[in-house]
Amino acid sequence: MSAPGASGARQLWRRLRTQRSALVAAVVVALLVLVALGAPLLTAIEGQDPTTYHPSLVDSARGGVPIGSFGGVSAEHWLGVEPQTGRDLFARLVHGARVSLGVALAATVVQLVLGVVIGVAAGLGNRWVDLVLTRIADIFVAMPLMVVALALLAIVPTSFPRPVLVALVVGLVSGWGTLAKMVRAQTLTLKELDYVAAARLSGWGTVRIARRELLPGLATPVITFAAILVPTNITVEAALSFLGVGVKPPTPSWGQMLTSADVWYQAAPQYLLLPAGALFVTVLALTVLGDGVRTALDPRAASRLSVGTGRKQEAKGEVS
Amino acid sequence: MTGFGGFILRRAVGALVTLFALSVIIYVVFYVTPGNVAQITCGPRCSPAQVQQVAGQLHLDDPLYARYWHFLQGLFVGQDYSTGTSVQHCSAPCLGLSYQSDQQVTELILAKLPVTASLALGAMVLWLVIGVGTGVLSVWRRGRLTERLLTTLTLAGMSTPVFVIGLVLMIVVCGQLELLPFPQYVAFTDDPEQWAWNLLLPWLSLALIESATYARLTRASMLETLAEDHVRTFRAYGVGERGIIWRHALRGAVAPLIAVNANNIGVLFGGAVLTETLFGLPGIGQEMVEAVKVVDLPVVVGMVLVTGFFVVLANAVADVLYAVADRRVVLT
């Protein structure tokens, strides 16, 4: 159990640094975050924006194929333009990073808050509170994510801000059930420890005990779980947008770009390869970083350099 | 209650309660969520009077509890539906009628199930072979180049969304190399050979992605077992590496493999939404996407429940198998 606060973070970083692959992944993730944060700046340097149509750059006689070699790559359009609309691909790709990472992180925050609050409440509450909360968590573990998310997203009116909605739905429907059950188990163990008993005897309230004595002890499993949730959420957002119920046009999203990519693969292969590659690199970097964090936090895992055993794997979302 | 029978009974009751609660939650959420269902069902050209009539016909203005009661009635004793001109009887278990086609939701799901089952079961065989094979091989060759290569490939598999690998496979195999025609579902009962050829790419896409999880799981469990004391004892008795890996280490991986596999199959039976959409397979997942687009509530609710049912069932079966495969598990 690592200590909370700055010293814990420093210790995590020190252990992470010794793993070369995790270090590379951390750098890639940092770059991606920078690209996402600086998307408006990057597109300003290029002199384009993600939503302006350039009908003059596509050949309407041939169904909207980009004019010029390599799908319309030029000094003005660094990665070419989108078929049919002529929108700038570089701008859409970097703004897509913003949507992808933003939605995934927001969904993760929702999952973590729900999982920790419900898990701790179940662990500290009386028998009935525990029973009801555990049952609710069970229901959400059995909730078929793609199907329920698909249905919810289709029904809510489109006037609701779409990226926020996607993050909320993904966060509320998936991930937190397993976390809540894990946190509950951990809370039950921690509750019996001497320092928590001492706090209770000195008259501390339940909320104060939970905040000051339990949360630090929960940091390790929660961070480990969050590291699995982020890449899964990225994939889920891309999948929902791919199906046309996630982020709606004109907001760019990697999954959405892939929807019509198969039609254009001969004329503009980068229209397929760019969003697919971006997705792959992002999820890969986050997965490797997550493995690294897990190894750094779990000394047992470090000793055999392996990751993920047993039913923990179920935490990974089923996106089929 | 004690013993194995009591354990199975408790799991079954737990599964039923979970499923019932799932149905209440889904019903409440879907029927409370704003959205003009009557207008969408009737079509964009309907007059307000026609929309009103549709809303009445579909009981859209009834209070929530009345509609849920109606739904439960259909589920347990069947229900008569008036479709304007005639009365259709929908016998239990009845999940209602589609707003769009007036077809019974249960019939609709049953008609789509063979496609989804073909996809799920075929892919399962492949991902178990590829996944467990990769896991065993990487343990067998641990510490060598083969292991590093396989671990890297596995990570790549875990990081690729199924629709990306499916798209790439389809473009390369069907578009560029023209080795296979673009998949088009043929029923097994019509032509088993064509059935298999057309499902090959969907199977491969799903299996390549899923097998990564199994490879990691197999490898991790086997390494864990290999580190245990009793394995050292076997080694001391002169049991060869082959025997240790296949007979002892792999056994430790069986129980977790069953658990994860049951969960995956449960989810897939409820529709591999992405794979079916990408390859145009007319299964439960694709039907779901279609129903969602036109807000066909009975179909949507029915499919969510059926999927939830498969997941709960699969998990309950997994718990039982888990206990059978691993005697150390305490039955609670």
XYZ file of C-alpha atoms in Angstrom:
652
model
C 0.000 0.000 0.000
C 1.680 3.212 -1.095
C 1.334 6.374 0.933
C -1.020 9.032 -0.441
C -0.046 12.398 -1.801
C 3.142 13.624 -3.405
C 5.425 10.988 -1.945
C 3.199 8.192 -3.297
C 3.160 9.730 -6.742
C 6.928 10.136 -6.679
C 7.381 6.545 -5.613
C 5.071 5.359 -8.418
C 7.026 7.391 -10.936
C 10.340 6.035 -9.673
C 9.157 2.442 -10.088
C 7.542 3.216 -13.435
C 10.760 4.736 -14.738
C 12.622 1.471 -14.403
C 10.340 -0.182 -16.973
C 11.429 0.879 -20.429
C 8.180 0.055 -22.224
C 6.089 1.890 -19.639
C 8.359 4.898 -19.947
C 7.961 5.005 -23.736
C 4.201 4.611 -23.323
C 4.107 7.442 -20.791
C 5.905 9.721 -23.242
C 3.477 8.792 -26.037
C 0.490 9.424 -23.773
C 1.947 12.775 -22.707
C 2.389 13.730 -26.377
C -1.188 12.712 -27.169
C -2.493 14.816 -24.286
C -0.429 17.751 -25.546
C -1.833 17.309 -29.059
C -5.371 17.148 -27.670
C -4.904 20.223 -25.499
C -3.101 22.148 -28.229
C -5.401 21.106 -31.098
C -6.659 24.671 -31.777
C -3.067 25.947 -31.761
C -1.826 23.195 -34.092
C -4.619 23.787 -36.581
C -4.014 27.536 -36.367
C -0.382 26.935 -37.355
C -1.580 24.845 -40.288
C -4.113 27.571 -41.073
C -7.129 25.250 -41.237
C -10.051 24.249 -39.058
C -11.863 20.912 -38.725
C -15.297 21.969 -39.955
C -14.858 24.139 -43.072
C -15.904 22.447 -46.318
C -13.581 22.759 -49.300
C -15.723 21.627 -52.249
C -13.063 22.838 -54.693
C -10.597 20.239 -53.396
C -12.698 17.187 -54.223
C -13.673 15.861 -57.633
C -17.457 15.870 -57.581
C -17.555 14.139 -60.978
C -15.851 11.095 -59.445
C -18.046 10.979 -56.365
C -16.001 13.320 -54.217
C -12.495 11.828 -54.446
C -9.870 14.308 -53.171
C -8.005 16.056 -56.024
C -4.232 15.686 -56.101
C -1.816 12.953 -55.119
C -2.001 11.020 -51.823
C -5.559 12.113 -51.159
C -4.919 15.813 -51.578
C -1.780 16.235 -49.460
C -0.385 19.749 -49.890
C 1.383 22.521 -47.990
C -2.022 23.845 -46.929
C -3.479 20.442 -46.059
C -0.731 18.433 -44.369
C -2.550 15.125 -44.352
C -4.899 15.701 -47.247
C -8.624 16.322 -47.169
C -11.684 14.258 -46.377
C -13.442 12.702 -49.393
C -16.715 14.343 -50.424
C -16.528 17.310 -48.037
C -12.914 18.405 -48.470
C -12.538 19.079 -44.765
C -8.937 19.192 -43.554
C -7.835 15.749 -42.285
C -5.038 16.961 -40.003
C -7.439 19.310 -38.227
C -10.038 16.571 -37.864
C -7.465 14.104 -36.577
C -6.049 16.368 -33.837
C -9.472 17.607 -32.806
C -10.529 13.959 -32.782
C -7.827 13.323 -30.165
C -9.489 15.971 -28.023
C -12.861 14.240 -28.251
C -11.442 10.750 -27.790
C -9.302 11.507 -24.730
C -11.772 13.974 -23.232
C -14.737 11.606 -23.408
C -12.692 8.639 -22.146
C -11.288 10.567 -19.175
C -14.641 12.061 -18.226
C -16.266 8.613 -18.374
C -13.455 7.211 -16.222
C -14.028 9.911 -13.589
C -17.739 9.003 -13.468
C -16.874 5.295 -13.127
C -14.299 5.914 -10.388
C -16.560 8.179 -8.323
C -19.502 5.767 -8.579
C -17.391 2.694 -7.906
C -15.566 4.141 -4.891
C -18.599 5.802 -3.281
C -20.851 2.777 -3.685
C -18.111 0.308 -2.767
C -17.128 2.175 0.414
C -20.788 2.686 1.375
C -21.464 -1.041 0.936
C -18.396 -1.943 2.951
C -19.169 0.412 5.844
C -22.975 0.238 5.820
C -25.122 -2.212 7.726
C -26.234 -5.575 6.345
C -29.138 -4.218 4.306
C -27.246 -1.315 2.779
C -24.532 -3.783 1.820
C -26.979 -6.264 0.307
C -28.832 -3.670 -1.780
C -25.703 -1.898 -3.020
C -23.939 -5.161 -3.877
C -27.006 -6.322 -5.798
C -27.094 -3.045 -7.736
C -23.410 -3.430 -8.567
C -24.144 -6.998 -9.746
C -26.834 -5.716 -12.093
C -24.428 -3.266 -13.669
C -21.806 -5.967 -14.080
C -24.406 -7.919 -16.104
C -25.476 -4.864 -18.111
C -24.586 -5.425 -21.793
C -22.653 -2.212 -22.420
C -22.829 -1.786 -26.194
C -26.512 -2.642 -26.414
C -27.636 -0.424 -23.525
C -25.402 2.485 -24.540
C -26.677 2.210 -28.108
C -30.270 2.333 -26.918
C -29.760 5.213 -24.464
C -27.831 7.331 -26.936
C -30.490 6.906 -29.599
C -33.325 7.976 -27.329
C -31.916 11.109 -25.670
C -32.715 14.162 -27.860
C -29.828 15.375 -29.985
C -30.009 18.849 -28.436
C -28.115 17.540 -25.381
C -24.347 18.232 -25.782
C -23.188 15.018 -27.408
C -19.658 14.405 -26.038
C -20.927 15.017 -22.481
C -23.777 12.592 -23.073
C -21.477 9.873 -24.452
C -19.148 10.241 -21.451
C -22.077 10.088 -19.034
C -23.678 7.037 -20.633
C -20.416 5.087 -20.865
C -19.527 6.067 -17.294
C -22.912 5.237 -15.819
C -23.486 1.956 -17.653
C -20.096 0.255 -17.559
C -17.001 -0.314 -15.472
C -18.057 0.874 -12.035
C -19.913 -2.304 -10.983
C -16.742 -4.396 -10.902
C -14.849 -1.546 -9.223
C -17.534 -1.131 -6.536
C -17.333 -4.842 -5.669
C -13.559 -4.661 -5.493
C -13.617 -1.516 -3.315
C -16.206 -3.122 -1.042
C -13.992 -6.161 -0.480
C -11.003 -3.931 0.230
C -13.058 -1.771 2.615
C -14.165 -4.829 4.560
C -10.509 -5.777 5.029
C -9.336 -2.268 5.929
C -12.212 -1.734 8.345
C -10.800 -4.391 10.653
C -7.344 -2.832 10.825
C -6.175 -1.268 14.081
C -5.825 2.304 12.908
C -9.385 2.382 11.572
C -10.690 0.834 14.795
C -8.732 3.453 16.749
C -10.305 6.245 14.699
C -13.749 4.822 15.387
C -13.075 4.518 19.105
C -11.977 8.136 19.292
C -15.427 9.077 18.061
C -14.842 9.874 14.379
C -17.902 9.862 12.124
C -18.267 7.342 9.272
C -17.706 9.941 6.558
C -14.551 11.226 8.197
C -13.213 7.692 8.628
C -13.970 6.893 5.010
C -12.242 10.044 3.780
C -9.211 10.173 6.052
C -8.497 6.540 6.836
C -9.941 4.395 4.054
C -9.384 6.342 0.836
C -5.563 6.317 1.135
C -5.660 2.542 1.487
C -7.887 2.249 -1.546
C -5.587 4.320 -3.763
C -3.592 1.383 -5.144
C -6.460 -0.828 -6.401
C -8.377 2.194 -7.691
C -5.424 3.593 -9.655
C -4.753 0.131 -11.086
C -8.362 -0.199 -12.144
C -8.458 3.295 -13.657
C -5.472 2.347 -15.783
C -7.566 -0.430 -17.368
C -10.667 1.729 -17.720
C -9.171 4.561 -19.786
C -8.116 2.541 -22.870
C -11.380 0.576 -22.730
C -13.374 3.812 -22.696
C -11.404 5.107 -25.702
C -12.406 1.979 -27.647
C -16.029 2.240 -26.533
C -16.322 5.885 -27.603
C -14.788 5.057 -30.980
C -17.159 2.099 -31.373
C -20.256 4.153 -30.559
C -19.205 6.925 -32.922
C -18.439 4.290 -35.567
C -22.024 3.039 -35.238
C -23.296 6.600 -35.630
C -24.754 7.056 -32.146
C -21.737 8.572 -30.411
C -20.315 11.992 -31.153
C -22.279 13.547 -34.018
C -20.955 15.512 -36.978
C -19.600 18.134 -37.381
C -17.638 17.302 -34.186
C -14.749 15.142 -35.414
C -14.152 11.725 -33.857
C -11.853 8.880 -34.882
C -14.577 6.266 -34.762
C -16.856 8.391 -36.912
C -14.093 8.924 -39.498
C -13.836 5.140 -39.893
C -17.534 4.750 -40.681
C -17.156 5.622 -44.338
C -13.442 4.927 -44.682
C -13.881 1.545 -46.380
C -15.489 3.193 -49.414
C -12.471 5.426 -49.986
C -9.544 3.177 -49.194
C -8.246 3.151 -52.767
C -8.484 6.859 -53.514
C -7.551 8.127 -50.061
C -5.972 5.345 -47.970
C -4.967 7.768 -45.230
C -8.633 8.427 -44.558
C -8.703 4.877 -43.181
C -5.151 4.592 -41.908
C -4.971 7.846 -39.932
C -7.920 7.352 -37.557
C -7.221 3.605 -37.311
C -3.557 4.257 -36.529
C -4.395 7.002 -34.055
C -6.794 4.707 -32.225
C -4.304 1.847 -32.202
C -1.396 3.947 -30.907
C -3.527 5.628 -28.236
C -5.031 2.426 -26.874
C -1.691 0.599 -27.079
C 0.169 3.348 -25.212
C -2.511 3.543 -22.536
C -2.584 -0.260 -22.142
C 1.200 -0.521 -21.804
C 1.210 2.395 -19.365
C -1.585 0.707 -17.407
C 0.431 -2.529 -17.237
C 3.401 -0.516 -16.073
C 1.405 1.184 -13.336
C 0.063 -2.160 -12.214
C 3.532 -3.698 -12.096
C 4.844 -0.663 -10.208
C 2.086 -0.871 -7.617
C 1.966 -4.636 -7.214
C 5.326 -6.085 -6.149
C 4.081 -9.638 -6.779
C 3.342 -8.821 -10.395
C 6.763 -7.217 -10.758
C 8.507 -10.387 -9.704
C 7.178 -12.364 -12.649
C 6.660 -9.536 -15.108
C 3.188 -10.713 -15.901
C -0.059 -8.862 -15.867
C -3.629 -9.582 -15.038
C -4.679 -12.880 -13.591
C -7.952 -14.543 -12.969
C -11.251 -12.788 -13.008
C -9.727 -9.334 -12.821
C -9.707 -9.507 -16.601
C -13.460 -9.179 -16.635
C -12.939 -5.538 -15.845
C -12.040 -5.046 -19.470
C -15.130 -3.952 -21.327
C -16.616 -6.280 -23.878
C -16.644 -4.363 -27.089
C -17.483 -6.801 -29.806
C -28.384 -24.656 2.859
C -25.118 -26.395 2.241
C -23.493 -28.504 -0.407
C -23.418 -28.251 -4.140
C -27.194 -28.362 -4.709
C -27.752 -25.461 -2.360
C -24.980 -23.517 -4.083
C -26.574 -23.967 -7.513
C -29.988 -23.015 -6.130
C -28.622 -19.848 -4.521
C -26.878 -18.873 -7.775
C -30.095 -19.454 -9.755
C -32.165 -17.312 -7.395
C -29.518 -14.601 -7.448
C -29.504 -14.653 -11.258
C -33.298 -14.332 -11.379
C -33.328 -11.381 -8.964
C -30.599 -9.659 -10.978
C -32.539 -10.169 -14.193
C -35.781 -8.877 -12.713
C -34.060 -5.762 -11.385
C -32.383 -5.283 -14.774
C -35.789 -5.327 -16.471
C -37.196 -2.719 -14.039
C -34.202 -0.409 -14.480
C -34.236 -0.666 -18.248
C -37.967 -0.173 -18.413
C -37.888 2.909 -16.193
C -34.905 4.454 -17.975
C -36.227 3.904 -21.474
C -39.736 5.015 -20.782
C -38.797 8.028 -18.695
C -36.206 9.338 -21.163
C -37.613 12.219 -23.195
C -38.027 11.805 -26.941
C -41.051 11.858 -29.168
C -41.568 8.163 -29.789
C -45.041 8.470 -31.337
C -43.848 11.025 -33.896
C -40.843 8.915 -34.873
C -42.919 5.732 -35.149
C -45.645 7.389 -37.203
C -43.171 9.043 -39.553
C -42.242 12.652 -40.288
C -45.315 13.356 -42.422
C -47.919 12.430 -39.798
C -50.415 15.056 -38.666
C -50.744 15.768 -34.930
C -54.037 13.830 -34.917
C -52.388 10.757 -36.442
C -49.512 11.007 -33.960
C -52.062 11.131 -31.149
C -53.750 8.020 -32.526
C -50.463 6.126 -32.706
C -49.641 7.148 -29.132
C -53.006 5.779 -27.996
C -52.594 2.556 -29.939
C -49.149 1.933 -28.456
C -50.293 2.910 -24.927
C -47.599 5.583 -24.872
C -49.678 7.860 -22.628
C -50.324 5.241 -19.935
C -48.524 5.722 -16.614
C -45.251 3.875 -16.201
C -46.458 1.272 -13.703
C -49.393 0.336 -15.982
C -47.038 -0.214 -18.861
C -44.593 -2.240 -16.824
C -47.491 -4.359 -15.521
C -48.637 -4.821 -19.109
C -45.128 -5.914 -20.024
C -44.952 -8.414 -17.134
C -48.360 -9.803 -18.095
C -47.129 -10.388 -21.621
C -43.994 -12.048 -20.314
C -45.785 -14.523 -18.050
C -49.291 -15.107 -19.438
C -49.246 -13.686 -22.956
C -51.066 -10.695 -24.358
C -53.568 -9.717 -27.053
C -52.575 -6.826 -29.260
C -54.910 -4.743 -31.388
C -53.171 -3.644 -34.563
C -56.048 -1.447 -35.712
C -57.871 -3.890 -37.957
C -57.227 -7.242 -36.295
C -56.278 -8.691 -32.928
C -53.019 -10.588 -32.643
C -52.373 -12.980 -29.813
C -48.860 -13.047 -28.465
C -48.372 -16.011 -26.161
C -46.027 -16.083 -23.177
C -43.172 -15.311 -23.003
C -44.200 -12.224 -24.954
C -41.886 -9.226 -25.213
C -44.430 -7.145 -27.120
C -44.821 -6.186 -30.766
C -42.419 -4.158 -32.856
C -43.736 -0.627 -33.393
C -42.442 -0.770 -36.938
C -43.544 -4.134 -38.311
C -46.118 -5.359 -35.752
C -44.026 -8.523 -35.610
C -43.598 -10.227 -32.248
C -40.281 -9.332 -30.637
C -39.681 -12.911 -29.490
C -40.112 -14.171 -33.073
C -37.839 -11.433 -34.353
C -35.102 -12.391 -31.886
C -35.484 -16.121 -32.559
C -35.163 -15.465 -36.292
C -31.893 -13.567 -35.772
C -30.393 -15.895 -33.183
C -28.913 -18.506 -35.591
C -26.784 -15.833 -37.288
C -25.446 -14.496 -34.008
C -24.922 -18.013 -32.648
C -22.984 -19.021 -35.788
C -20.739 -16.002 -35.390
C -20.216 -16.408 -31.649
C -19.583 -20.164 -31.533
C -17.290 -20.255 -34.568
C -15.278 -17.328 -33.237
C -15.100 -18.965 -29.822
C -13.470 -22.113 -31.199
C -10.891 -19.964 -32.985
C -10.132 -17.652 -30.074
C -9.722 -20.542 -27.642
C -7.326 -22.323 -30.005
C -5.355 -19.171 -30.872
C -5.468 -17.649 -27.395
C -4.669 -20.696 -25.288
C -2.148 -21.875 -27.902
C -0.348 -18.534 -27.800
C -0.380 -18.526 -24.005
C 1.050 -22.048 -23.727
C 3.672 -21.384 -26.399
C 4.860 -18.204 -24.697
C 5.213 -20.053 -21.385
C 6.976 -22.966 -23.100
C 9.466 -20.597 -24.721
C 9.692 -18.199 -21.804
C 12.691 -15.965 -21.659
C 13.329 -16.318 -25.387
C 12.609 -14.285 -28.480
C 9.393 -16.221 -29.189
C 7.906 -15.108 -25.888
C 8.713 -11.444 -26.470
C 7.280 -11.634 -29.974
C 4.067 -13.273 -28.776
C 3.697 -10.827 -25.885
C 4.044 -7.911 -28.299
C 1.515 -9.424 -30.706
C -0.882 -9.997 -27.822
C -0.590 -6.367 -26.734
C -1.266 -5.271 -30.306
C -4.330 -7.503 -30.369
C -5.618 -5.995 -27.158
C -5.184 -2.488 -28.519
C -7.024 -2.915 -31.801
C -10.777 -2.340 -31.875
C -12.609 -5.170 -33.654
C -14.015 -2.864 -36.317
C -10.541 -1.665 -37.239
C -9.110 -5.155 -37.742
C -12.321 -6.192 -39.510
C -12.114 -3.222 -41.876
C -8.463 -3.862 -42.649
C -9.001 -7.609 -43.158
C -11.975 -6.980 -45.420
C -10.105 -4.414 -47.521
C -6.969 -6.548 -47.856
C -8.531 -9.999 -48.293
C -11.700 -9.138 -50.210
C -10.782 -5.824 -51.850
C -7.095 -6.060 -52.764
C -6.207 -9.759 -52.923
C -9.732 -10.871 -53.866
C -9.182 -14.156 -52.038
C -12.715 -14.137 -50.625
C -15.901 -12.410 -51.703
C -17.260 -9.722 -49.369
C -19.102 -11.650 -46.626
C -22.778 -12.308 -47.126
C -24.584 -14.514 -44.661
C -25.666 -17.962 -45.879
C -27.627 -20.133 -43.436
C -25.885 -23.306 -42.289
C -28.965 -25.325 -43.226
C -28.841 -23.971 -46.795
C -25.188 -24.581 -47.587
C -22.697 -25.453 -44.823
C -19.679 -24.814 -47.037
C -20.772 -21.338 -48.098
C -21.795 -20.649 -44.495
C -18.254 -21.275 -43.307
C -16.533 -19.384 -46.137
C -18.691 -16.313 -45.625
C -18.220 -16.323 -41.874
C -14.461 -16.854 -42.055
C -13.501 -13.170 -41.920
C -15.965 -12.193 -39.171
C -14.759 -15.195 -37.140
C -11.132 -14.251 -37.667
C -11.645 -10.586 -36.774
C -13.450 -11.406 -33.550
C -11.104 -14.250 -32.640
C -7.883 -12.310 -33.246
C -9.033 -9.542 -30.911
C -10.499 -11.787 -28.241
C -7.664 -14.317 -28.244
C -5.319 -11.638 -26.878
C -7.226 -11.639 -23.586
C -7.073 -15.428 -23.437
C -3.379 -15.524 -24.233
C -2.618 -13.113 -21.388
C -4.882 -14.970 -19.014
C -3.395 -18.368 -19.891
C 0.155 -17.104 -19.632
C -0.384 -15.309 -16.317
C -2.187 -18.251 -14.672
C 0.383 -20.759 -15.898
C 3.303 -18.668 -14.659
C 1.581 -18.359 -11.316
C 1.165 -22.132 -11.055
C 4.749 -22.766 -12.186
C 5.978 -20.632 -9.293
C 4.176 -22.796 -6.744
C 5.886 -25.280 -4.461
C 4.126 -28.412 -5.655
C 5.455 -27.863 -9.178
C 8.973 -27.764 -7.764
C 8.221 -31.051 -6.055
C 7.062 -32.574 -9.375
C 10.274 -31.352 -10.991
C 12.270 -32.947 -8.185
C 10.481 -36.227 -8.847
C 11.695 -35.976 -12.432
C 8.522 -34.953 -14.244
C 9.551 -33.480 -17.612
C 8.900 -29.902 -18.719
C 6.261 -31.069 -21.229
C 4.318 -32.913 -18.547
C 4.583 -30.014 -16.131
C 3.293 -27.501 -18.651
C 0.446 -29.514 -20.135
C -0.676 -31.514 -17.138
C -0.090 -29.189 -14.224
C 0.418 -25.568 -15.256
C -2.392 -25.526 -17.808
C -4.789 -26.993 -15.277
C -4.405 -23.875 -13.155
C -5.547 -21.772 -16.090
C -8.713 -23.752 -16.805
C -10.953 -22.186 -14.153
C -10.282 -18.515 -14.981
C -10.511 -19.354 -18.707
C -13.972 -20.815 -18.186
C -15.108 -17.738 -16.286
C -13.956 -15.248 -18.907
C -15.151 -17.390 -21.796
C -18.647 -17.745 -20.347
C -18.897 -14.000 -19.928
C -17.698 -13.355 -23.497
C -20.105 -15.860 -24.999
C -22.986 -14.384 -22.998
C -22.223 -10.932 -24.329
C -21.763 -12.189 -27.897
C -25.058 -14.078 -27.907
C -26.710 -10.781 -27.170
C -25.316 -9.543 -30.436
C -21.836 -8.723 -31.621
C -23.062 -5.256 -32.554
C -19.858 -4.023 -34.190
C -18.878 -7.186 -36.035
C -22.370 -7.759 -37.380
C -22.740 -4.147 -38.484
C -19.352 -4.094 -40.173
C -19.823 -7.343 -42.101
C -23.540 -6.892 -42.705
C -24.513 -10.069 -40.851
C -28.264 -10.009 -40.121
C -27.973 -11.042 -36.461
C -29.265 -9.704 -33.164
C -26.666 -6.959 -33.015
C -27.545 -5.547 -36.416
C -31.262 -5.753 -35.639
C -30.557 -3.819 -32.465
C -28.827 -1.031 -34.390
C -31.764 -0.862 -36.814
C -34.320 -0.815 -33.986
C -32.398 1.885 -32.157
C -32.392 4.135 -35.225
C -36.201 4.182 -35.370
C -36.651 4.071 -31.565
C -38.577 0.804 -31.778
C -38.886 0.532 -27.994
C -40.309 -2.998 -27.579
C -37.548 -4.404 -29.778
C -34.868 -2.397 -27.963
C -36.106 -3.332 -24.485
C -36.590 -6.960 -25.534
C -33.086 -7.224 -26.940
C -31.469 -5.595 -23.909
C -33.302 -8.063 -21.686
C -32.364 -11.049 -23.808
C -28.722 -9.936 -23.825
C -28.827 -9.381 -20.069
C -30.372 -12.821 -19.740
C -27.527 -14.436 -21.675
C -24.894 -12.605 -19.624
C -26.514 -13.510 -16.290
C -27.045 -17.108 -17.400
C -23.486 -17.439 -18.687
C -22.060 -15.999 -15.483
C -24.148 -18.316 -13.331
C -23.025 -21.314 -15.417
C -19.451 -20.056 -15.162
C -19.663 -19.874 -11.380
C -20.815 -23.467 -11.242
C -18.167 -24.667 -13.716
C -15.572 -22.637 -11.859
C -16.401 -24.471 -8.662
C -16.247 -27.819 -10.469
C -12.927 -27.047 -12.183
C -11.257 -25.630 -9.104
C -12.040 -27.437 -5.887
C -10.324 -24.749 -3.838
C -13.209 -22.325 -4.553
C -15.388 -21.852 -1.484
C -19.077 -22.210 -2.316
C -21.052 -19.230 -1.054
